[in-house]
PDB file of C-alpha atoms in Angstrom:
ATOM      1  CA  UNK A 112     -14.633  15.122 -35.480  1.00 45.00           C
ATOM      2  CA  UNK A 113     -11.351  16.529 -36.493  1.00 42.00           C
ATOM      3  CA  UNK A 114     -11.989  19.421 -34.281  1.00 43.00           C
ATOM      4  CA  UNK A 115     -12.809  17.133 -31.004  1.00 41.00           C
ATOM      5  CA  UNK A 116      -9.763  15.765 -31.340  1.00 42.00           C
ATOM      6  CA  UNK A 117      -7.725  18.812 -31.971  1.00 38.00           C
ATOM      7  CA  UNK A 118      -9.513  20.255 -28.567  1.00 41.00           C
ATOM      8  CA  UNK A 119      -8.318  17.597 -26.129  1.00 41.00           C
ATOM      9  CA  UNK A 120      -4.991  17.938 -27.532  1.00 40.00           C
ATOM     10  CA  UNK A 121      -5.306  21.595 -27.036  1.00 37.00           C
ATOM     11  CA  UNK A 122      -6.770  20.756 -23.707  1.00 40.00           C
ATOM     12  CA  UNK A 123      -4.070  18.235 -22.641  1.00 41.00           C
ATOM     13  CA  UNK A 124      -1.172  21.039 -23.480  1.00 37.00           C
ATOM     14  CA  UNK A 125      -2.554  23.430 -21.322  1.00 37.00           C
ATOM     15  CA  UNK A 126      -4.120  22.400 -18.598  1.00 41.00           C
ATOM     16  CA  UNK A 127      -0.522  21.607 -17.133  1.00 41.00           C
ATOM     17  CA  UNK A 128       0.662  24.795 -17.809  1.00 37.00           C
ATOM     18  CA  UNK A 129      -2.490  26.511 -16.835  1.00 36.00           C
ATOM     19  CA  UNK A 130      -1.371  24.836 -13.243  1.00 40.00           C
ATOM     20  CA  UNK A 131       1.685  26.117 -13.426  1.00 36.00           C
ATOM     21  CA  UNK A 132       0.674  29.683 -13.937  1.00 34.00           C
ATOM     22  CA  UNK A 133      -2.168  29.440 -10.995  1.00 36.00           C
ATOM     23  CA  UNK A 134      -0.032  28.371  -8.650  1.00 36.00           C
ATOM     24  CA  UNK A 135       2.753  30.942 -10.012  1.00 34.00           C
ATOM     25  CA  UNK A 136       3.480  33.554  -6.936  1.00 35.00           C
ATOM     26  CA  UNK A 137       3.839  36.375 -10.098  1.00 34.00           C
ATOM     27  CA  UNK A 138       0.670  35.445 -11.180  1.00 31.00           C
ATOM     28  CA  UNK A 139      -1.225  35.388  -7.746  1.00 34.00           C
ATOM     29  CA  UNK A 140       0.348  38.443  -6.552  1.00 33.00           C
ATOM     30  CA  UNK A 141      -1.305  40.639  -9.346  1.00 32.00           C
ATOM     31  CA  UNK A 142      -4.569  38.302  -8.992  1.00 34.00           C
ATOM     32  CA  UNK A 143      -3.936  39.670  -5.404  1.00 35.00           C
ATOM     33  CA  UNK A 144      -6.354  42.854  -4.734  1.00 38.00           C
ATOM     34  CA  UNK A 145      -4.861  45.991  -3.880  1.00 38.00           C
ATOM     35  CA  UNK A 146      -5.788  46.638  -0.294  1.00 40.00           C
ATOM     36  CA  UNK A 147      -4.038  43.376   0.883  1.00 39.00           C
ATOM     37  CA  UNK A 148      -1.148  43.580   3.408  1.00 41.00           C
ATOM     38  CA  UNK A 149       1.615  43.570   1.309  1.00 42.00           C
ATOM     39  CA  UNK A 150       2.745  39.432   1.645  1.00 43.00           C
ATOM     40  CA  UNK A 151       5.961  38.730   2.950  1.00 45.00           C
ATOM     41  CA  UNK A 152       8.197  37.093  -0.115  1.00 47.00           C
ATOM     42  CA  UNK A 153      10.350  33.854   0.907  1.00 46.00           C
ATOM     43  CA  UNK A 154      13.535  34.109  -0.063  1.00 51.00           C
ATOM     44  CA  UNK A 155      14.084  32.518  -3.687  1.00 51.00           C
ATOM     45  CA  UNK A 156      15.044  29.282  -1.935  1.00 51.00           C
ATOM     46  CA  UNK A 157      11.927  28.650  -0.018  1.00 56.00           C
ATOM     47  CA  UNK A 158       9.700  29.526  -2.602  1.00 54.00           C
ATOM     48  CA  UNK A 159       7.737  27.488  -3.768  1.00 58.00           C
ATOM     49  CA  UNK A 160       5.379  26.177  -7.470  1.00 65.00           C
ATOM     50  CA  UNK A 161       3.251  23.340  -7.824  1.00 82.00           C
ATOM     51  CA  UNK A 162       1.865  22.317 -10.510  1.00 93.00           C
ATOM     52  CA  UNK A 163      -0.675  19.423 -12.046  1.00 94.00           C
ATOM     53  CA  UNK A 164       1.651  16.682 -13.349  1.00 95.00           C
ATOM     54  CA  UNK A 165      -1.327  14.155 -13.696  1.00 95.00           C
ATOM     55  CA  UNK A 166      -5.479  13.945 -13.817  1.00 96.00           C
ATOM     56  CA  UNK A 167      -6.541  10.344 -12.859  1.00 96.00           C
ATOM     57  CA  UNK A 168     -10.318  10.672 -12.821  1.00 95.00           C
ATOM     58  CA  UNK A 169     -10.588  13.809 -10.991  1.00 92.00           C
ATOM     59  CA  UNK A 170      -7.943  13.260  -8.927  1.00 96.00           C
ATOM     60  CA  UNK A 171      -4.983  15.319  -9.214  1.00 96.00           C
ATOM     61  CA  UNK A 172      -1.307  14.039  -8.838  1.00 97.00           C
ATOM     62  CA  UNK A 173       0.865  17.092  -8.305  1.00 96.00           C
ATOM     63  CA  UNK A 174       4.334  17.934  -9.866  1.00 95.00           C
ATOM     64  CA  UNK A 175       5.259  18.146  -5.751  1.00 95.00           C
ATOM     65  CA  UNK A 176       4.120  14.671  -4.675  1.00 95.00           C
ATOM     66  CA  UNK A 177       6.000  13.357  -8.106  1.00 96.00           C
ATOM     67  CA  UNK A 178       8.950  15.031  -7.028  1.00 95.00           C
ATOM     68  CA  UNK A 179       8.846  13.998  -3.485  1.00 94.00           C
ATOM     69  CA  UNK A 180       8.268  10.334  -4.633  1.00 94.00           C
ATOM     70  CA  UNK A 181      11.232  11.048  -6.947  1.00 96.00           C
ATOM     71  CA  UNK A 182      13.650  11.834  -4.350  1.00 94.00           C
ATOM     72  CA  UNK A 183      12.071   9.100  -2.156  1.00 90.00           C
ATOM     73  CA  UNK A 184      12.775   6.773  -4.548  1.00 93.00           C
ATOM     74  CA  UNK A 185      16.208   8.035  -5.515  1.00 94.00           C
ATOM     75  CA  UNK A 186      17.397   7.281  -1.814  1.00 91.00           C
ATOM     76  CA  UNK A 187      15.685   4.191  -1.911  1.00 88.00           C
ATOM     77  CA  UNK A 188      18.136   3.019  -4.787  1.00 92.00           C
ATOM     78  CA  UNK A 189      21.223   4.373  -3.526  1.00 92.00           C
ATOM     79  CA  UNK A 190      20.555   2.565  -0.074  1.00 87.00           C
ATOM     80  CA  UNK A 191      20.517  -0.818  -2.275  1.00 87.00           C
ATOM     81  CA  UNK A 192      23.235   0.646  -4.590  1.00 92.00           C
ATOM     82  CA  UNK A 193      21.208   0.723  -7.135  1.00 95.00           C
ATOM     83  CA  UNK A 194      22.489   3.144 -10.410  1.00 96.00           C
ATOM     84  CA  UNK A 195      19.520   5.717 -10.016  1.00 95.00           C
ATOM     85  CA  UNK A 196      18.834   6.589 -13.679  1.00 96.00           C
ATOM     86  CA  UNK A 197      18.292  10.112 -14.632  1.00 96.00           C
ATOM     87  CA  UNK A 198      16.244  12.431 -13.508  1.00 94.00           C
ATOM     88  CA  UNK A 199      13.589  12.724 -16.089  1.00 95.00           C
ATOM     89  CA  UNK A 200      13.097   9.074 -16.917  1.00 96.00           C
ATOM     90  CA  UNK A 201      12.858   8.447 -13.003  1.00 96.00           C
ATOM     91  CA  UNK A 202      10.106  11.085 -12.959  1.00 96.00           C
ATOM     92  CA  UNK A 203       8.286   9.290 -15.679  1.00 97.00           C
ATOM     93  CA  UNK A 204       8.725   6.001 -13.997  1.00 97.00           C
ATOM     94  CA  UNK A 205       7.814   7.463 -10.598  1.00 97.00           C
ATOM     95  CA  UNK A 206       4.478   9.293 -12.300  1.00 97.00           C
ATOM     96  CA  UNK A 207       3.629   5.713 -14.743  1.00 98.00           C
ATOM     97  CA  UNK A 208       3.546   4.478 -10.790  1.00 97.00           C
ATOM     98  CA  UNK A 209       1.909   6.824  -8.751  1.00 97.00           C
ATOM     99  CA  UNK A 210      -1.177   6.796 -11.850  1.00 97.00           C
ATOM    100  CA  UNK A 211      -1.388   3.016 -12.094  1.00 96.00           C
ATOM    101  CA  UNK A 212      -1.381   3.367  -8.038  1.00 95.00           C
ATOM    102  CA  UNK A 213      -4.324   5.408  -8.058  1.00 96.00           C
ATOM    103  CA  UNK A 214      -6.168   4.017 -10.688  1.00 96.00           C
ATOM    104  CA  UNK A 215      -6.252   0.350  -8.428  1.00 96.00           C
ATOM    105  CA  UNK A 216      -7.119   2.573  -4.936  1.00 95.00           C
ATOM    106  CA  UNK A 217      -9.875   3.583  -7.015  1.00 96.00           C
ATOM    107  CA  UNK A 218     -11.090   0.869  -8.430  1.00 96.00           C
ATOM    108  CA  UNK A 219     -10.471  -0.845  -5.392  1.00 96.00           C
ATOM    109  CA  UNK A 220     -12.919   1.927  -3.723  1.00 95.00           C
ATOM    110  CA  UNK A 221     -15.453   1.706  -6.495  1.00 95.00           C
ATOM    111  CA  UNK A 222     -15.611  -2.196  -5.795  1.00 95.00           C
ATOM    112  CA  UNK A 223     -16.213  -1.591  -1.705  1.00 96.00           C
ATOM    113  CA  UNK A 224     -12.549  -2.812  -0.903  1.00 96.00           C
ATOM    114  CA  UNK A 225     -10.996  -2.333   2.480  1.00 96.00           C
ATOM    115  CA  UNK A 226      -8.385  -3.495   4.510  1.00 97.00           C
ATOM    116  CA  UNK A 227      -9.421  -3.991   7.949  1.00 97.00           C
ATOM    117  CA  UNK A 228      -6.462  -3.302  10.786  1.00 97.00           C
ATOM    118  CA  UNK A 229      -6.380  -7.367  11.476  1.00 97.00           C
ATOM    119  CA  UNK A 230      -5.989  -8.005   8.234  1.00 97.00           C
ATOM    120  CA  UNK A 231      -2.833  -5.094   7.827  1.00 97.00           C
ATOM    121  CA  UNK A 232      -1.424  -7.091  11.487  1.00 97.00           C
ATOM    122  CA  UNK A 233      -1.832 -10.626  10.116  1.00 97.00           C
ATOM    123  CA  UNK A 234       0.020  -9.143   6.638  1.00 97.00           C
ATOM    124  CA  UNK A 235       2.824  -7.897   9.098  1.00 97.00           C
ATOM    125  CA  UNK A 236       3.251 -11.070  10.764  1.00 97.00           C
ATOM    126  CA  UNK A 237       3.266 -12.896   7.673  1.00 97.00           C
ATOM    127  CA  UNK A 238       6.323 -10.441   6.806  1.00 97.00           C
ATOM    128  CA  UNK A 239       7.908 -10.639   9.923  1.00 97.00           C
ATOM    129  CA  UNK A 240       7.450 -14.852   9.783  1.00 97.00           C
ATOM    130  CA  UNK A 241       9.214 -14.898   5.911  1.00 97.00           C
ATOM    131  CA  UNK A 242      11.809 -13.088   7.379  1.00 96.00           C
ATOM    132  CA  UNK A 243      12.296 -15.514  10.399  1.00 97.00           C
ATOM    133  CA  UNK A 244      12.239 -11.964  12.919  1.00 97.00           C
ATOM    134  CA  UNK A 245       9.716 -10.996  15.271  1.00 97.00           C
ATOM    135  CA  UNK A 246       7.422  -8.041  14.133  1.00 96.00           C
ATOM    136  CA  UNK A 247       9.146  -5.491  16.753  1.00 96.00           C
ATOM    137  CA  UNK A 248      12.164  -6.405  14.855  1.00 97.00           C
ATOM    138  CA  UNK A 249      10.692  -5.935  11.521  1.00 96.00           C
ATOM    139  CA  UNK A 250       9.612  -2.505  12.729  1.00 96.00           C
ATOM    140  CA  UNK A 251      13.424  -1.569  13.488  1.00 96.00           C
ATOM    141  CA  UNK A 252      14.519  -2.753  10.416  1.00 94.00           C
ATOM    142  CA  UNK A 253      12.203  -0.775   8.340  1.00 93.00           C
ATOM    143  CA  UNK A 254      12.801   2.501  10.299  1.00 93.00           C
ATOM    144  CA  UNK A 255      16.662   1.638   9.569  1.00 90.00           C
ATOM    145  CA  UNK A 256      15.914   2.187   5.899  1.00 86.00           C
ATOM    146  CA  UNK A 257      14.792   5.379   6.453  1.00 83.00           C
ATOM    147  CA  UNK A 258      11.347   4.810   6.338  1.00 87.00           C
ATOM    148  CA  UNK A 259       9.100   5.652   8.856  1.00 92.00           C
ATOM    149  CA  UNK A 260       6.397   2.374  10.372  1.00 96.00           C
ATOM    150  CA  UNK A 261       3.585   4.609   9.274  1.00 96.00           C
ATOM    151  CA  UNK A 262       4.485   4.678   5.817  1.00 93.00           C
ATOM    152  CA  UNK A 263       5.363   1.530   5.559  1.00 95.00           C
ATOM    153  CA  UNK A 264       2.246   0.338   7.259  1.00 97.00           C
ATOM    154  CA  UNK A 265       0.429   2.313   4.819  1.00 95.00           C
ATOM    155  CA  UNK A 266       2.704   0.754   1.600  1.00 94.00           C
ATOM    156  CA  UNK A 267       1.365  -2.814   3.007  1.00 97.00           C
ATOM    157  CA  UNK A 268      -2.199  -1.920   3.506  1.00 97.00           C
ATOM    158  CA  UNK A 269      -1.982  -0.652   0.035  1.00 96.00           C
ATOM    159  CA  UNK A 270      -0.280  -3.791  -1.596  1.00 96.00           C
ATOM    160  CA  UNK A 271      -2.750  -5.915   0.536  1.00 97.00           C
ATOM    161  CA  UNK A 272      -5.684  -3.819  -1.168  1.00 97.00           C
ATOM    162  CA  UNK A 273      -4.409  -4.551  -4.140  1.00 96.00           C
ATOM    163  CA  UNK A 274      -3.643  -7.934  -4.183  1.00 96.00           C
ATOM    164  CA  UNK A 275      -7.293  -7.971  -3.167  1.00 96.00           C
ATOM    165  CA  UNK A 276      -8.544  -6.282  -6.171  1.00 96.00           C
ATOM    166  CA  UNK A 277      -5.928  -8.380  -8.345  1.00 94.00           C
ATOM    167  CA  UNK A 278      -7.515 -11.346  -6.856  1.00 94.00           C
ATOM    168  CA  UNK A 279     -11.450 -10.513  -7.660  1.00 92.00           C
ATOM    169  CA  UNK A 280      -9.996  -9.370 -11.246  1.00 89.00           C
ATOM    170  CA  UNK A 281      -8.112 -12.997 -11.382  1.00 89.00           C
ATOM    171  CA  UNK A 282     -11.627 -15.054 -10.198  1.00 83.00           C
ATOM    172  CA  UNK A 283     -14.225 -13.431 -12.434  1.00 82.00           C
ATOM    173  CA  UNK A 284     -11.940 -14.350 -15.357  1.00 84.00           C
ATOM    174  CA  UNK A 285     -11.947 -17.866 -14.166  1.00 82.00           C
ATOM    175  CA  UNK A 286     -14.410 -20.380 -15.888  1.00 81.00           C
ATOM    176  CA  UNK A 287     -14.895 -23.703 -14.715  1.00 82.00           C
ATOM    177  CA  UNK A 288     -17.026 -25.648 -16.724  1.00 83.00           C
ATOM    178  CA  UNK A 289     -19.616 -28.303 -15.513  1.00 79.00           C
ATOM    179  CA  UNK A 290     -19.061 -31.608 -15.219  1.00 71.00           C
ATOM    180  CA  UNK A 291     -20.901 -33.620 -17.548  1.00 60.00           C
TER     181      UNK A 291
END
């Protein structure tokens, strides 16, 4: 038993770094075999490493989409002025999200979920109604944040998904007894 445990821990050290030295240009250029054209090297700048930051049932969450989410979210804070904390406890934050995320579009899939495009257009003009704007406004006040309408189209079909799935979890809890 001791040893099982001992093993995943093992396991859950290096599998990280294992990602990190895959994806390592060092490493694939002697993995490379000999009679290769001779690949051009970006300049130290433009290289690139990506790594596994996260595993969420098969799925992988990269140490490049954590980042980009980081800096994503970074500007999003400074925009509402917003003390940004530092950067490692924003990259935990951001990864605690982007898992929790996944976990919900997955369970979410498992359960046959889907938001259909009328629902995603009725959720807009719900937004655009709180708001007291029309939705073509909406759209130019969202692009003035810096994001684009795609993404945040995609942001509320997510967040209708999962107030979907929150829902379902909500009424199966629910008991309402007979009336006797």
């Amino acid at each position: 038993m001791r040893s099982l445990h001992t093993k995943h821990r093992l396991a859950f050290v290096l599998i990280p770094i294992l990602g990190l030295l895959s994806s390592s240009p060092a490493w694939a250029a002697k993995a490379a075999p000999h009679h290769a054209a001779p690949a051009r090297t970006a300049p130290q700048s433009e290289q690139f490493v990506d790594g596994i930051a996260a595993v969420v049932n098969k799925k992988v969450i990269t140490l490049g989409q954590v980042n980009a989410e980081v800096l994503s979210a970074a500007a999003q804070l400074k925009r509402q002025k917003i003390a940004v904390p530092d950067t490692q406890t924003l990259q935990k934050q951001v990864l605690q999200r982007m898992i929790a995320t996944e976990i919900q579009r997955q369970e979410a899939e498992r359960l046959g979920l889907k938001v259909s495009d009328a629902q995603l257009q009725q959720a807009v003009e719900v937004v655009a109604k709180r708001n007291k704007i029309s939705t073509d406004r909406l759209r130019q006040e969202v692009q003035k944040t810096g994001v684009t309408w795609d993404n945040y189209l995609k942001s509320l079909r997510d967040e209708v998904l999962f107030d979907e799935l929150r829902q379902r979890a909500v009424d199966s809890t629910i008991v309402i007894p007979d009336a006797d």
